[in-house]
Amino acid sequence: PEDLLQRISFGERPEVKAVFGPSFPPVMKKAVVKFIEQIVFLLQGEPLNIHAEEELILGPDMTGRQIPMRDRLIPIYAIFIILIEIMGLAILIVEEQERGTLSALLVASVKMESLLTAKAITGIGFAFLQAVLLLAVTGALAANPLLLLTGLFLGSILVSGLGFLVAAFSRDMMTVIAWSILVMLVLFLPTFNILLPGLISDWVRIIPSHYLTDLMHRVVHFDTGWAQMWKNLVILIIGNLGFLALGTLVLRRKLA
C-alpha cells in the first residue's frame, strides 16, 4: 500500500499481499518475505511486526490453456471401458458356473490354478486392449505411450481382481449386475474431478481408481512423466496385488 510506512508508524498492521505463481519455489517465498522486512527496516529504522498468511490455490494455473470438454472425456472413457470388465468377467464366471462348465473342467484334469489364471488373463486382456485402442484412435496415446500403457495394464489387473470378488459373492446374473454396478459407481467417482476440478475432496484418495484416473488425466493433458507418477504406480501395484489375491482366494473357495 502507498501509505504503508505511515500506517506502521501509527501502530497499525497493514496488509501486504505477495502473489506467486503455482511453480514459484517455496524457499523463494520465504526469501521475499524477509526482503520486505529488510526494506521496511531500512526505511523506518525498526523491524516490521509482520504476520504472513498463505492462501492455497488448488491445482495448476490453467489460464490460457483450458482443456476442451471433448478432451477431458477421453481419460474418462478409457476408465469406463476398463471398469466395464468387472461386470464382463463376473458374468462370464457365474454363467459358466450355472451351466456346469467350470465343474466339468475341474473334474477333468484342469487344475484350479490354471483355470483362475486363464480367467484373469482373459479379463486383463479384454480391458487392456479395448482401452489402448480407444487412446490410440483418439491420439491420446502419443502423450507418453509407455507410461499410459503401464497405467492401463495395472488398471486392468485391478478390475480383474474385483471381477473375481463380484463373481464370488454373486449367486446368479441379477446379483452380478447389482454388485457390479455398485462397485463401478464407487470406482467411477474420481473421474468427476476431471470434469469439475475441486468437486470431490481428498477423501477420494481411498478409492484405488483415483490413482489410475489421476495418472491418465495428468499424462494425457499435462505431459506428466514418470518422476511425478511413480507414487501412483506403486499404490496401484499394491492395490492390484491385494485385490487380485483376495479375489482369487474367495473365488477359489467358492468353486472348490
mmCIF file of C-alpha atoms in Angstrom:
data_model
loop_
_atom_site.group_PDB
_atom_site.id
_atom_site.type_symbol
_atom_site.label_atom_id
_atom_site.label_comp_id
_atom_site.label_asym_id
_atom_site.label_seq_id
_atom_site.Cartn_x
_atom_site.Cartn_y
_atom_site.Cartn_z
ATOM 1 C CA PRO A 1 0.000 0.000 0.000
ATOM 2 C CA GLU A 2 1.119 3.599 -0.660
ATOM 3 C CA ASP A 3 0.644 4.578 2.997
ATOM 4 C CA LEU A 4 2.447 1.504 4.329
ATOM 5 C CA LEU A 5 5.067 3.324 6.457
ATOM 6 C CA GLN A 6 2.587 5.891 7.698
ATOM 7 C CA ARG A 7 0.186 3.248 8.926
ATOM 8 C CA ILE A 8 3.014 1.328 10.567
ATOM 9 C CA SER A 9 4.122 4.487 12.409
ATOM 10 C CA PHE A 10 0.594 4.794 13.807
ATOM 11 C CA GLY A 11 0.837 1.280 15.206
ATOM 12 C CA GLU A 12 -1.418 -0.313 12.602
ATOM 13 C CA ARG A 13 -0.784 -3.591 10.869
ATOM 14 C CA PRO A 14 -1.448 -3.016 7.160
ATOM 15 C CA GLU A 15 -1.996 -5.904 4.786
ATOM 16 C CA VAL A 16 0.671 -6.593 2.176
ATOM 17 C CA LYS A 17 -0.159 -9.193 -0.462
ATOM 18 C CA ALA A 18 2.545 -11.078 -2.334
ATOM 19 C CA VAL A 19 1.173 -13.077 -5.253
ATOM 20 C CA PHE A 20 3.168 -16.047 -6.526
ATOM 21 C CA GLY A 21 2.654 -18.377 -9.446
ATOM 22 C CA PRO A 22 1.974 -22.095 -8.805
ATOM 23 C CA SER A 23 5.529 -23.076 -9.813
ATOM 24 C CA PHE A 24 7.257 -20.487 -7.602
ATOM 25 C CA PRO A 25 9.740 -22.252 -5.258
ATOM 26 C CA PRO A 26 8.609 -22.311 -1.584
ATOM 27 C CA VAL A 27 12.103 -21.297 -0.421
ATOM 28 C CA MET A 28 11.920 -18.169 -2.558
ATOM 29 C CA LYS A 29 8.587 -17.211 -0.975
ATOM 30 C CA LYS A 30 10.272 -17.048 2.431
ATOM 31 C CA ALA A 31 13.096 -15.015 0.898
ATOM 32 C CA VAL A 32 10.610 -12.475 -0.486
ATOM 33 C CA VAL A 33 9.002 -12.063 2.955
ATOM 34 C CA LYS A 34 12.428 -11.494 4.519
ATOM 35 C CA PHE A 35 13.235 -8.977 1.796
ATOM 36 C CA ILE A 36 10.079 -7.000 2.599
ATOM 37 C CA GLU A 37 11.070 -6.978 6.273
ATOM 38 C CA GLN A 38 14.526 -5.614 5.407
ATOM 39 C CA ILE A 39 13.111 -2.879 3.165
ATOM 40 C CA VAL A 40 10.786 -1.676 5.933
ATOM 41 C CA PHE A 41 13.604 -1.814 8.476
ATOM 42 C CA LEU A 42 15.861 0.326 6.261
ATOM 43 C CA LEU A 43 13.118 2.886 5.630
ATOM 44 C CA GLN A 44 11.670 3.008 9.138
ATOM 45 C CA GLY A 45 14.632 2.126 11.315
ATOM 46 C CA GLU A 46 12.876 -0.649 13.232
ATOM 47 C CA PRO A 47 11.744 -4.188 12.351
ATOM 48 C CA LEU A 48 8.297 -4.767 10.932
ATOM 49 C CA ASN A 49 5.789 -6.587 13.095
ATOM 50 C CA ILE A 50 4.824 -8.857 10.242
ATOM 51 C CA HIS A 51 2.225 -11.596 10.078
ATOM 52 C CA ALA A 52 2.365 -13.799 6.980
ATOM 53 C CA GLU A 53 -0.532 -15.931 5.749
ATOM 54 C CA GLU A 54 -0.639 -18.188 2.722
ATOM 55 C CA GLU A 55 -3.717 -18.772 0.597
ATOM 56 C CA LEU A 56 -3.634 -22.133 -1.129
ATOM 57 C CA ILE A 57 -4.909 -22.318 -4.701
ATOM 58 C CA LEU A 58 -5.701 -25.895 -5.666
ATOM 59 C CA GLY A 59 -4.488 -27.210 -8.983
ATOM 60 C CA PRO A 60 -2.257 -25.698 -11.648
ATOM 61 C CA ASP A 61 -2.831 -22.311 -13.218
ATOM 62 C CA MET A 62 -4.906 -23.063 -16.328
ATOM 63 C CA THR A 63 -5.122 -19.514 -17.626
ATOM 64 C CA GLY A 64 -4.777 -19.600 -21.405
ATOM 65 C CA ARG A 65 -4.565 -23.388 -21.622
ATOM 66 C CA GLN A 66 -8.004 -24.630 -20.688
ATOM 67 C CA ILE A 67 -8.848 -28.202 -21.675
ATOM 68 C CA PRO A 68 -11.843 -28.599 -24.036
ATOM 69 C CA MET A 69 -14.604 -30.820 -22.711
ATOM 70 C CA ARG A 70 -14.185 -33.363 -25.518
ATOM 71 C CA ASP A 71 -10.544 -33.820 -24.496
ATOM 72 C CA ARG A 72 -11.444 -34.114 -20.814
ATOM 73 C CA LEU A 73 -13.717 -37.042 -21.654
ATOM 74 C CA ILE A 74 -11.000 -39.185 -23.281
ATOM 75 C CA PRO A 75 -9.444 -40.482 -19.999
ATOM 76 C CA ILE A 76 -12.950 -40.899 -18.564
ATOM 77 C CA TYR A 77 -13.975 -43.103 -21.496
ATOM 78 C CA ALA A 78 -10.836 -45.203 -21.028
ATOM 79 C CA ILE A 79 -11.552 -45.643 -17.313
ATOM 80 C CA PHE A 80 -15.164 -46.575 -18.057
ATOM 81 C CA ILE A 81 -14.099 -49.216 -20.599
ATOM 82 C CA ILE A 82 -11.774 -50.776 -18.026
ATOM 83 C CA LEU A 83 -14.417 -50.751 -15.274
ATOM 84 C CA ILE A 84 -16.974 -52.442 -17.524
ATOM 85 C CA GLU A 85 -14.757 -55.519 -17.491
ATOM 86 C CA ILE A 86 -15.650 -56.069 -13.816
ATOM 87 C CA MET A 87 -19.157 -56.970 -14.913
ATOM 88 C CA GLY A 88 -17.981 -58.800 -18.031
ATOM 89 C CA LEU A 89 -15.586 -61.097 -16.180
ATOM 90 C CA ALA A 90 -18.011 -61.757 -13.325
ATOM 91 C CA ILE A 91 -20.826 -62.611 -15.765
ATOM 92 C CA LEU A 92 -18.508 -64.982 -17.638
ATOM 93 C CA ILE A 93 -17.576 -66.860 -14.460
ATOM 94 C CA VAL A 94 -21.106 -67.054 -12.988
ATOM 95 C CA GLU A 95 -22.609 -68.087 -16.328
ATOM 96 C CA GLU A 96 -20.137 -70.945 -16.702
ATOM 97 C CA GLN A 97 -20.785 -71.941 -13.119
ATOM 98 C CA GLU A 98 -24.562 -72.074 -13.693
ATOM 99 C CA ARG A 99 -24.099 -74.175 -16.834
ATOM 100 C CA GLY A 100 -21.757 -76.555 -15.017
ATOM 101 C CA THR A 101 -18.843 -75.812 -17.335
ATOM 102 C CA LEU A 102 -16.483 -74.906 -14.510
ATOM 103 C CA SER A 103 -17.361 -78.056 -12.563
ATOM 104 C CA ALA A 104 -16.749 -80.185 -15.632
ATOM 105 C CA LEU A 105 -13.344 -78.611 -16.177
ATOM 106 C CA LEU A 106 -12.352 -79.103 -12.559
ATOM 107 C CA VAL A 107 -13.500 -82.741 -12.596
ATOM 108 C CA ALA A 108 -11.246 -83.253 -15.600
ATOM 109 C CA SER A 109 -7.508 -82.707 -15.476
ATOM 110 C CA VAL A 110 -7.689 -78.880 -15.316
ATOM 111 C CA LYS A 111 -6.205 -77.509 -12.107
ATOM 112 C CA MET A 112 -7.841 -74.702 -10.148
ATOM 113 C CA GLU A 113 -4.733 -72.512 -10.524
ATOM 114 C CA SER A 114 -4.751 -72.892 -14.312
ATOM 115 C CA LEU A 115 -8.473 -72.143 -14.511
ATOM 116 C CA LEU A 116 -8.234 -68.953 -12.444
ATOM 117 C CA THR A 117 -5.111 -67.846 -14.303
ATOM 118 C CA ALA A 118 -6.899 -68.259 -17.633
ATOM 119 C CA LYS A 119 -9.859 -66.213 -16.405
ATOM 120 C CA ALA A 120 -7.571 -63.487 -15.079
ATOM 121 C CA ILE A 121 -5.680 -63.282 -18.375
ATOM 122 C CA THR A 122 -8.989 -63.053 -20.236
ATOM 123 C CA GLY A 123 -10.247 -60.198 -18.057
ATOM 124 C CA ILE A 124 -6.955 -58.300 -18.157
ATOM 125 C CA GLY A 125 -6.600 -58.768 -21.910
ATOM 126 C CA PHE A 126 -10.084 -57.544 -22.833
ATOM 127 C CA ALA A 127 -9.939 -54.489 -20.558
ATOM 128 C CA PHE A 128 -6.398 -53.538 -21.574
ATOM 129 C CA LEU A 129 -6.777 -53.942 -25.340
ATOM 130 C CA GLN A 130 -10.049 -52.010 -25.553
ATOM 131 C CA ALA A 131 -8.694 -49.082 -23.528
ATOM 132 C CA VAL A 132 -5.474 -48.999 -25.564
ATOM 133 C CA LEU A 133 -7.495 -48.997 -28.789
ATOM 134 C CA LEU A 134 -9.523 -46.009 -27.584
ATOM 135 C CA LEU A 135 -6.436 -43.974 -26.672
ATOM 136 C CA ALA A 136 -4.751 -44.899 -29.945
ATOM 137 C CA VAL A 137 -7.738 -43.872 -32.082
ATOM 138 C CA THR A 138 -8.144 -40.539 -30.260
ATOM 139 C CA GLY A 139 -4.407 -39.811 -30.410
ATOM 140 C CA ALA A 140 -4.091 -39.556 -26.618
ATOM 141 C CA LEU A 141 -1.627 -42.453 -26.522
ATOM 142 C CA ALA A 142 1.039 -40.248 -28.106
ATOM 143 C CA ALA A 143 1.483 -38.217 -24.896
ATOM 144 C CA ASN A 144 3.628 -40.802 -23.090
ATOM 145 C CA PRO A 145 2.907 -44.260 -24.564
ATOM 146 C CA LEU A 146 4.899 -46.421 -22.151
ATOM 147 C CA LEU A 147 3.576 -44.698 -19.027
ATOM 148 C CA LEU A 148 -0.022 -44.823 -20.275
ATOM 149 C CA LEU A 149 0.284 -48.487 -21.242
ATOM 150 C CA THR A 150 1.692 -49.284 -17.795
ATOM 151 C CA GLY A 151 -1.175 -47.459 -16.092
ATOM 152 C CA LEU A 152 -3.806 -49.168 -18.243
ATOM 153 C CA PHE A 153 -2.255 -52.575 -17.601
ATOM 154 C CA LEU A 154 -2.256 -52.037 -13.835
ATOM 155 C CA GLY A 155 -5.855 -50.815 -14.004
ATOM 156 C CA SER A 156 -6.819 -53.952 -15.937
ATOM 157 C CA ILE A 157 -5.294 -56.140 -13.219
ATOM 158 C CA LEU A 158 -7.256 -54.195 -10.597
ATOM 159 C CA VAL A 159 -10.619 -54.749 -12.281
ATOM 160 C CA SER A 160 -9.853 -58.441 -12.817
ATOM 161 C CA GLY A 161 -9.365 -58.900 -9.090
ATOM 162 C CA LEU A 162 -12.596 -57.031 -8.407
ATOM 163 C CA GLY A 163 -14.346 -59.148 -11.051
ATOM 164 C CA PHE A 164 -13.296 -62.265 -9.144
ATOM 165 C CA LEU A 165 -14.717 -60.778 -5.940
ATOM 166 C CA VAL A 166 -18.039 -59.904 -7.575
ATOM 167 C CA ALA A 167 -18.318 -63.400 -9.062
ATOM 168 C CA ALA A 168 -17.518 -64.979 -5.692
ATOM 169 C CA PHE A 169 -20.290 -63.046 -3.905
ATOM 170 C CA SER A 170 -22.902 -63.465 -6.663
ATOM 171 C CA ARG A 171 -25.463 -66.255 -6.896
ATOM 172 C CA ASP A 172 -26.903 -65.502 -10.333
ATOM 173 C CA MET A 173 -26.809 -62.994 -13.184
ATOM 174 C CA MET A 174 -29.002 -60.421 -11.439
ATOM 175 C CA THR A 175 -26.740 -60.467 -8.385
ATOM 176 C CA VAL A 176 -23.722 -59.988 -10.632
ATOM 177 C CA ILE A 177 -25.291 -56.922 -12.251
ATOM 178 C CA ALA A 178 -26.263 -55.420 -8.892
ATOM 179 C CA TRP A 179 -22.838 -55.875 -7.303
ATOM 180 C CA SER A 180 -21.009 -54.804 -10.465
ATOM 181 C CA ILE A 181 -22.943 -51.545 -10.799
ATOM 182 C CA LEU A 182 -22.300 -50.706 -7.140
ATOM 183 C CA VAL A 183 -18.552 -51.344 -7.421
ATOM 184 C CA MET A 184 -18.304 -49.494 -10.738
ATOM 185 C CA LEU A 185 -20.103 -46.436 -9.370
ATOM 186 C CA VAL A 186 -17.674 -46.205 -6.455
ATOM 187 C CA LEU A 187 -14.644 -46.608 -8.718
ATOM 188 C CA PHE A 188 -16.038 -44.066 -11.189
ATOM 189 C CA LEU A 189 -16.312 -41.279 -8.585
ATOM 190 C CA PRO A 190 -12.725 -39.974 -9.026
ATOM 191 C CA THR A 191 -13.441 -39.141 -12.682
ATOM 192 C CA PHE A 192 -15.719 -36.284 -11.583
ATOM 193 C CA ASN A 193 -12.597 -34.382 -10.557
ATOM 194 C CA ILE A 194 -11.627 -34.302 -14.228
ATOM 195 C CA LEU A 195 -14.970 -32.857 -15.320
ATOM 196 C CA LEU A 196 -15.319 -30.466 -12.385
ATOM 197 C CA PRO A 197 -11.956 -29.948 -10.616
ATOM 198 C CA GLY A 198 -12.342 -29.498 -6.868
ATOM 199 C CA LEU A 199 -15.818 -31.059 -6.782
ATOM 200 C CA ILE A 200 -14.649 -34.016 -4.670
ATOM 201 C CA SER A 201 -12.322 -33.541 -1.695
ATOM 202 C CA ASP A 202 -9.280 -35.580 -0.630
ATOM 203 C CA TRP A 203 -11.333 -38.485 0.748
ATOM 204 C CA VAL A 204 -11.472 -39.806 -2.819
ATOM 205 C CA ARG A 205 -7.854 -40.919 -2.376
ATOM 206 C CA ILE A 206 -9.056 -44.016 -0.521
ATOM 207 C CA ILE A 207 -10.576 -45.277 -3.790
ATOM 208 C CA PRO A 208 -7.952 -47.252 -5.771
ATOM 209 C CA SER A 209 -9.184 -45.983 -9.141
ATOM 210 C CA HIS A 210 -8.279 -42.427 -8.101
ATOM 211 C CA TYR A 211 -4.612 -43.111 -8.789
ATOM 212 C CA LEU A 212 -5.332 -44.507 -12.238
ATOM 213 C CA THR A 213 -7.653 -41.595 -13.046
ATOM 214 C CA ASP A 214 -5.093 -39.073 -11.818
ATOM 215 C CA LEU A 215 -2.356 -40.715 -13.865
ATOM 216 C CA MET A 216 -4.439 -40.787 -17.054
ATOM 217 C CA HIS A 217 -5.581 -37.188 -16.670
ATOM 218 C CA ARG A 218 -2.179 -35.700 -15.898
ATOM 219 C CA VAL A 219 -0.276 -37.671 -18.536
ATOM 220 C CA VAL A 220 -2.759 -37.068 -21.357
ATOM 221 C CA HIS A 221 -3.438 -33.398 -20.606
ATOM 222 C CA PHE A 222 -0.257 -32.113 -18.926
ATOM 223 C CA ASP A 223 2.518 -34.348 -20.349
ATOM 224 C CA THR A 224 3.392 -35.569 -16.855
ATOM 225 C CA GLY A 225 6.245 -38.087 -16.688
ATOM 226 C CA TRP A 226 7.466 -41.000 -14.608
ATOM 227 C CA ALA A 227 9.086 -38.791 -11.965
ATOM 228 C CA GLN A 228 5.708 -37.349 -10.940
ATOM 229 C CA MET A 229 3.652 -40.539 -11.382
ATOM 230 C CA TRP A 230 5.776 -43.178 -9.657
ATOM 231 C CA LYS A 231 3.776 -42.930 -6.429
ATOM 232 C CA ASN A 232 0.543 -43.593 -8.309
ATOM 233 C CA LEU A 233 2.114 -46.645 -9.939
ATOM 234 C CA VAL A 234 3.359 -48.018 -6.606
ATOM 235 C CA ILE A 235 -0.073 -47.608 -4.995
ATOM 236 C CA LEU A 236 -1.737 -49.253 -7.993
ATOM 237 C CA ILE A 237 0.657 -52.213 -7.812
ATOM 238 C CA ILE A 238 -0.013 -52.689 -4.095
ATOM 239 C CA GLY A 239 -3.777 -52.408 -4.635
ATOM 240 C CA ASN A 240 -3.636 -54.828 -7.560
ATOM 241 C CA LEU A 241 -1.813 -57.476 -5.589
ATOM 242 C CA GLY A 242 -4.241 -57.112 -2.686
ATOM 243 C CA PHE A 243 -7.475 -57.260 -4.691
ATOM 244 C CA LEU A 244 -6.248 -59.981 -7.061
ATOM 245 C CA ALA A 245 -5.052 -62.163 -4.179
ATOM 246 C CA LEU A 246 -8.282 -61.631 -2.226
ATOM 247 C CA GLY A 247 -10.471 -62.224 -5.266
ATOM 248 C CA THR A 248 -8.592 -65.392 -6.198
ATOM 249 C CA LEU A 249 -8.813 -66.728 -2.637
ATOM 250 C CA VAL A 250 -12.554 -66.080 -2.257
ATOM 251 C CA LEU A 251 -13.436 -67.388 -5.721
ATOM 252 C CA ARG A 252 -11.329 -70.483 -5.234
ATOM 253 C CA ARG A 253 -13.195 -71.321 -2.021
ATOM 254 C CA LYS A 254 -16.500 -70.882 -3.805
ATOM 255 C CA LEU A 255 -15.561 -73.148 -6.709
ATOM 256 C CA ALA A 256 -13.813 -75.785 -4.577
#
